[in-house]
Amino acid sequence: MPSESQEPVLNIRNLNFQYPGDIEALRNIDFQVNPQERVGIVGPSGAGKSTLLLHLNGLLPEKLSPSIPNTDTASVSIMGKSVSEKNIYQIRQWVGLLFQDPDDQLFCPTVEEDIAFGPLNMKLSQEEVHKRISESLCSVGLENYEKRKTMQLSMGERKRVCLAGILACQPSILVLDEPTSNLDPRARRRLLGILQNFEGCQIIATHDLEFVVEHCNRVILLDGGKIHADGTPKTVLSDSVLMKEHGLEVPLSIQWKMRS
Ligand code: ADP
């Protein structure tokens, strides 16, 4: 949980969001995240997890419903800067967002072109761009994949290329939507290793509750667009009544510990 002595890297105040057609996706979301926190965002499908993550690098405009009170103070800010059009370039350098579906992220024909896109945009030298491509591919276990065609890769490989593209930009904050989906156990373990070596703050929406137990030090339970719990994985995920109420199950590793 955030301690008062640290400046939060992420500060969300009173965030509400509706999709067209009055579909309410987020309601009164209010929380802060400190540097180095690893926050798992959990909840059933349709809870609002992806919508929340998309706000963190300005992919969704704040649409404040006049029917919801107290929205005049609503804001999302990263390292003290509001996520708004005027700050968007800086915000996107700080925040590396991994989409749930790699096909929403990859758009270049080859792996190296895709990974180069961010670093080139940052006006880095050719030499530095090449260095970052090979280092980031190496860190996701895809050495020598530079010339491979992105659309011919397996789903797990595409996901890792997306992550390499993000790491190549050296962001301060990782925001990951379902990073372990479609990964086989070896790729999942490798991803866990990469994320454990990443020192910045991480916000991870996932159905993989064992991943949260292993990797996160905080968990936020979202359902119906609202926060229902915010605490350590051990406290939140071991509460069987709370979990059942929100269509989730206590992870097996916690169940075993509770029995022994
Ligand atoms: P989660 O990631 O937890 O599964 P989402 O953030 O994707 O939840 O969705 C939250 C709610 O918003 C759901 O009711 C979903 O149907 C709705 N929703 C998501 N994307 C859109 C969209 N582009 N247009 C309209 N409604 C959407």
Short mmCIF file of N, CA, C and O in Angstrom, two decimals, residues 35-99:
data_model
loop_
_atom_site.label_atom_id
_atom_site.label_comp_id
_atom_site.label_asym_id
_atom_site.label_seq_id
_atom_site.Cartn_x
_atom_site.Cartn_y
_atom_site.Cartn_z
N PRO A 35 6.27 4.44 -6.63
CA PRO A 35 7.34 3.82 -7.42
C PRO A 35 7.62 2.42 -6.89
O PRO A 35 7.54 2.20 -5.68
N GLN A 36 7.93 1.53 -7.79
CA GLN A 36 8.29 0.15 -7.43
C GLN A 36 7.13 -0.73 -6.96
O GLN A 36 7.33 -1.90 -6.66
N GLU A 37 5.91 -0.17 -6.89
CA GLU A 37 4.78 -1.06 -6.56
C GLU A 37 4.45 -1.90 -7.79
O GLU A 37 4.54 -1.43 -8.92
N ARG A 38 4.03 -3.14 -7.52
CA ARG A 38 3.56 -4.02 -8.60
C ARG A 38 2.11 -4.34 -8.28
O ARG A 38 1.82 -5.12 -7.37
N VAL A 39 1.23 -3.71 -9.03
CA VAL A 39 -0.19 -3.79 -8.71
C VAL A 39 -0.91 -4.71 -9.69
O VAL A 39 -0.89 -4.46 -10.91
N GLY A 40 -1.54 -5.75 -9.18
CA GLY A 40 -2.37 -6.62 -10.02
C GLY A 40 -3.79 -6.08 -10.02
O GLY A 40 -4.35 -5.81 -8.95
N ILE A 41 -4.36 -5.89 -11.22
CA ILE A 41 -5.76 -5.46 -11.30
C ILE A 41 -6.56 -6.71 -11.68
O ILE A 41 -6.35 -7.27 -12.76
N VAL A 42 -7.41 -7.16 -10.78
CA VAL A 42 -8.15 -8.40 -11.04
C VAL A 42 -9.65 -8.12 -11.01
O VAL A 42 -10.09 -7.10 -10.48
N GLY A 43 -10.39 -9.05 -11.59
CA GLY A 43 -11.86 -8.89 -11.63
C GLY A 43 -12.40 -9.70 -12.78
O GLY A 43 -11.65 -10.10 -13.68
N PRO A 44 -13.70 -9.95 -12.78
CA PRO A 44 -14.28 -10.77 -13.86
C PRO A 44 -14.23 -10.04 -15.20
O PRO A 44 -13.92 -8.85 -15.26
N SER A 45 -14.53 -10.75 -16.28
CA SER A 45 -14.57 -10.10 -17.60
C SER A 45 -15.62 -9.00 -17.57
O SER A 45 -16.68 -9.16 -16.96
N GLY A 46 -15.29 -7.90 -18.22
CA GLY A 46 -16.23 -6.77 -18.26
C GLY A 46 -16.15 -5.88 -17.03
O GLY A 46 -16.92 -4.93 -16.89
N ALA A 47 -15.19 -6.16 -16.13
CA ALA A 47 -15.08 -5.39 -14.88
C ALA A 47 -14.62 -3.94 -15.12
O ALA A 47 -14.85 -3.07 -14.29
N GLY A 48 -13.92 -3.72 -16.23
CA GLY A 48 -13.40 -2.37 -16.52
C GLY A 48 -11.87 -2.32 -16.49
O GLY A 48 -11.28 -1.25 -16.58
N LYS A 49 -11.22 -3.49 -16.41
CA LYS A 49 -9.76 -3.53 -16.27
C LYS A 49 -9.07 -2.89 -17.47
O LYS A 49 -8.21 -2.02 -17.33
N SER A 50 -9.43 -3.34 -18.69
CA SER A 50 -8.76 -2.80 -19.88
C SER A 50 -9.06 -1.31 -20.03
O SER A 50 -8.18 -0.52 -20.39
N THR A 51 -10.29 -0.93 -19.74
CA THR A 51 -10.67 0.49 -19.85
C THR A 51 -9.80 1.34 -18.93
O THR A 51 -9.31 2.41 -19.31
N LEU A 52 -9.59 0.83 -17.73
CA LEU A 52 -8.75 1.56 -16.77
C LEU A 52 -7.33 1.72 -17.32
O LEU A 52 -6.75 2.81 -17.32
N LEU A 53 -6.76 0.61 -17.84
CA LEU A 53 -5.38 0.67 -18.34
C LEU A 53 -5.25 1.64 -19.52
O LEU A 53 -4.25 2.35 -19.63
N LEU A 54 -6.26 1.66 -20.38
CA LEU A 54 -6.19 2.55 -21.55
C LEU A 54 -6.13 4.03 -21.15
O LEU A 54 -5.62 4.87 -21.88
N HIS A 55 -6.66 4.34 -19.96
CA HIS A 55 -6.59 5.72 -19.48
C HIS A 55 -5.17 6.12 -19.08
O HIS A 55 -4.85 7.30 -18.99
N LEU A 56 -4.32 5.12 -18.81
CA LEU A 56 -3.02 5.45 -18.22
C LEU A 56 -2.02 5.99 -19.23
O LEU A 56 -0.99 6.53 -18.85
N ASN A 57 -2.28 5.79 -20.51
CA ASN A 57 -1.44 6.54 -21.46
C ASN A 57 -2.26 7.32 -22.47
O ASN A 57 -1.87 7.55 -23.59
N GLY A 58 -3.44 7.71 -21.99
CA GLY A 58 -4.24 8.68 -22.73
C GLY A 58 -4.91 8.13 -23.97
O GLY A 58 -5.17 8.88 -24.91
N LEU A 59 -5.21 6.83 -23.99
CA LEU A 59 -5.87 6.30 -25.18
C LEU A 59 -7.38 6.48 -25.14
O LEU A 59 -8.05 6.30 -26.14
N LEU A 60 -7.89 6.82 -23.98
CA LEU A 60 -9.32 7.12 -23.89
C LEU A 60 -9.48 8.50 -23.28
O LEU A 60 -8.88 8.77 -22.24
N PRO A 61 -10.27 9.35 -23.90
CA PRO A 61 -10.47 10.66 -23.27
C PRO A 61 -11.35 10.50 -22.05
O PRO A 61 -12.20 9.62 -22.01
N GLU A 62 -11.10 11.32 -21.02
CA GLU A 62 -11.99 11.28 -19.86
C GLU A 62 -13.33 11.84 -20.29
O GLU A 62 -13.41 12.95 -20.79
N LYS A 63 -14.35 11.02 -20.15
CA LYS A 63 -15.68 11.54 -20.46
C LYS A 63 -16.45 11.54 -19.16
O LYS A 63 -16.77 10.51 -18.60
N LEU A 64 -16.68 12.73 -18.65
CA LEU A 64 -17.25 12.82 -17.32
C LEU A 64 -18.76 12.99 -17.44
O LEU A 64 -19.25 13.95 -18.00
N SER A 65 -19.47 12.02 -16.92
CA SER A 65 -20.91 12.04 -17.06
C SER A 65 -21.54 13.07 -16.14
O SER A 65 -21.25 13.09 -14.95
N PRO A 66 -22.39 13.94 -16.66
CA PRO A 66 -23.02 14.93 -15.79
C PRO A 66 -23.94 14.29 -14.75
O PRO A 66 -24.26 14.88 -13.74
N SER A 67 -24.31 13.00 -14.99
CA SER A 67 -25.20 12.36 -14.02
C SER A 67 -24.43 11.85 -12.80
O SER A 67 -25.02 11.45 -11.83
N ILE A 68 -23.09 11.86 -12.89
CA ILE A 68 -22.31 11.36 -11.76
C ILE A 68 -21.75 12.55 -10.99
O ILE A 68 -21.06 13.39 -11.57
N PRO A 69 -22.06 12.67 -9.70
CA PRO A 69 -21.61 13.85 -8.95
C PRO A 69 -20.11 13.86 -8.69
O PRO A 69 -19.44 12.84 -8.84
N ASN A 70 -19.59 15.01 -8.29
CA ASN A 70 -18.19 15.19 -7.87
C ASN A 70 -17.17 14.91 -8.96
O ASN A 70 -16.05 14.54 -8.67
N THR A 71 -17.55 15.03 -10.22
CA THR A 71 -16.59 14.72 -11.28
C THR A 71 -15.70 15.90 -11.63
O THR A 71 -14.77 15.74 -12.40
N ASP A 72 -15.99 17.08 -11.05
CA ASP A 72 -15.18 18.25 -11.41
C ASP A 72 -13.73 18.10 -10.96
O ASP A 72 -12.84 18.76 -11.48
N THR A 73 -13.47 17.23 -10.01
CA THR A 73 -12.10 17.06 -9.52
C THR A 73 -11.42 15.84 -10.15
O THR A 73 -10.34 15.46 -9.75
N ALA A 74 -12.08 15.21 -11.13
CA ALA A 74 -11.54 13.97 -11.69
C ALA A 74 -10.23 14.21 -12.41
O ALA A 74 -10.07 15.21 -13.10
N SER A 75 -9.28 13.30 -12.23
CA SER A 75 -8.03 13.43 -12.97
C SER A 75 -7.23 12.13 -12.96
O SER A 75 -7.40 11.29 -12.08
N VAL A 76 -6.38 11.98 -14.00
CA VAL A 76 -5.40 10.90 -14.02
C VAL A 76 -4.07 11.60 -14.23
O VAL A 76 -3.91 12.36 -15.18
N SER A 77 -3.11 11.38 -13.34
CA SER A 77 -1.80 11.98 -13.59
C SER A 77 -0.69 10.96 -13.36
O SER A 77 -0.80 10.04 -12.54
N ILE A 78 0.36 11.12 -14.16
CA ILE A 78 1.53 10.25 -14.09
C ILE A 78 2.71 11.14 -13.72
O ILE A 78 2.95 12.15 -14.41
N MET A 79 3.41 10.79 -12.69
CA MET A 79 4.56 11.54 -12.19
C MET A 79 4.26 13.05 -12.15
O MET A 79 5.06 13.87 -12.60
N GLY A 80 3.09 13.35 -11.66
CA GLY A 80 2.71 14.75 -11.46
C GLY A 80 2.16 15.45 -12.69
O GLY A 80 1.71 16.58 -12.60
N LYS A 81 2.17 14.78 -13.86
CA LYS A 81 1.66 15.44 -15.08
C LYS A 81 0.32 14.83 -15.45
O LYS A 81 0.18 13.58 -15.48
N SER A 82 -0.65 15.67 -15.76
CA SER A 82 -1.97 15.12 -16.09
C SER A 82 -1.90 14.41 -17.44
O SER A 82 -1.16 14.82 -18.35
N VAL A 83 -2.65 13.32 -17.54
CA VAL A 83 -2.70 12.60 -18.82
C VAL A 83 -3.67 13.37 -19.71
O VAL A 83 -4.88 13.16 -19.70
N SER A 84 -3.11 14.31 -20.46
CA SER A 84 -3.94 15.14 -21.33
C SER A 84 -3.15 15.36 -22.61
O SER A 84 -1.96 15.03 -22.69
N GLU A 85 -3.82 15.93 -23.58
CA GLU A 85 -3.21 16.06 -24.90
C GLU A 85 -1.86 16.77 -24.87
O GLU A 85 -0.91 16.37 -25.53
N LYS A 86 -1.78 17.81 -24.03
CA LYS A 86 -0.53 18.59 -24.05
C LYS A 86 0.66 17.80 -23.48
O LYS A 86 1.80 18.09 -23.80
N ASN A 87 0.39 16.81 -22.65
CA ASN A 87 1.50 16.04 -22.06
C ASN A 87 1.68 14.67 -22.69
O ASN A 87 2.49 13.87 -22.20
N ILE A 88 0.92 14.38 -23.74
CA ILE A 88 0.81 12.99 -24.18
C ILE A 88 2.15 12.40 -24.65
O ILE A 88 2.43 11.23 -24.41
N TYR A 89 3.00 13.20 -25.28
CA TYR A 89 4.28 12.68 -25.76
C TYR A 89 5.13 12.21 -24.58
O TYR A 89 5.67 11.10 -24.59
N GLN A 90 5.20 13.06 -23.56
CA GLN A 90 5.97 12.72 -22.36
C GLN A 90 5.38 11.50 -21.64
O GLN A 90 6.09 10.58 -21.26
N ILE A 91 4.05 11.51 -21.51
CA ILE A 91 3.37 10.40 -20.81
C ILE A 91 3.67 9.08 -21.51
O ILE A 91 3.98 8.07 -20.87
N ARG A 92 3.63 9.09 -22.84
CA ARG A 92 3.85 7.83 -23.57
C ARG A 92 5.30 7.38 -23.54
O ARG A 92 5.59 6.22 -23.80
N GLN A 93 6.21 8.31 -23.23
CA GLN A 93 7.60 7.88 -23.02
C GLN A 93 7.76 7.22 -21.65
O GLN A 93 8.56 6.33 -21.47
N TRP A 94 6.97 7.68 -20.71
CA TRP A 94 7.06 7.12 -19.36
C TRP A 94 6.33 5.78 -19.23
O TRP A 94 6.77 4.91 -18.49
N VAL A 95 5.19 5.71 -19.92
CA VAL A 95 4.31 4.54 -19.72
C VAL A 95 4.41 3.59 -20.91
O VAL A 95 4.09 3.96 -22.04
N GLY A 96 4.83 2.36 -20.66
CA GLY A 96 4.84 1.34 -21.71
C GLY A 96 3.60 0.48 -21.54
O GLY A 96 3.43 -0.19 -20.52
N LEU A 97 2.71 0.53 -22.53
CA LEU A 97 1.43 -0.19 -22.42
C LEU A 97 1.42 -1.41 -23.33
O LEU A 97 1.60 -1.29 -24.54
N LEU A 98 1.22 -2.57 -22.73
CA LEU A 98 1.08 -3.81 -23.50
C LEU A 98 -0.41 -4.11 -23.65
O LEU A 98 -1.12 -4.30 -22.67
N PHE A 99 -0.87 -4.13 -24.91
CA PHE A 99 -2.29 -4.40 -25.17
C PHE A 99 -2.60 -5.87 -24.92
O PHE A 99 -1.73 -6.73 -25.03
#
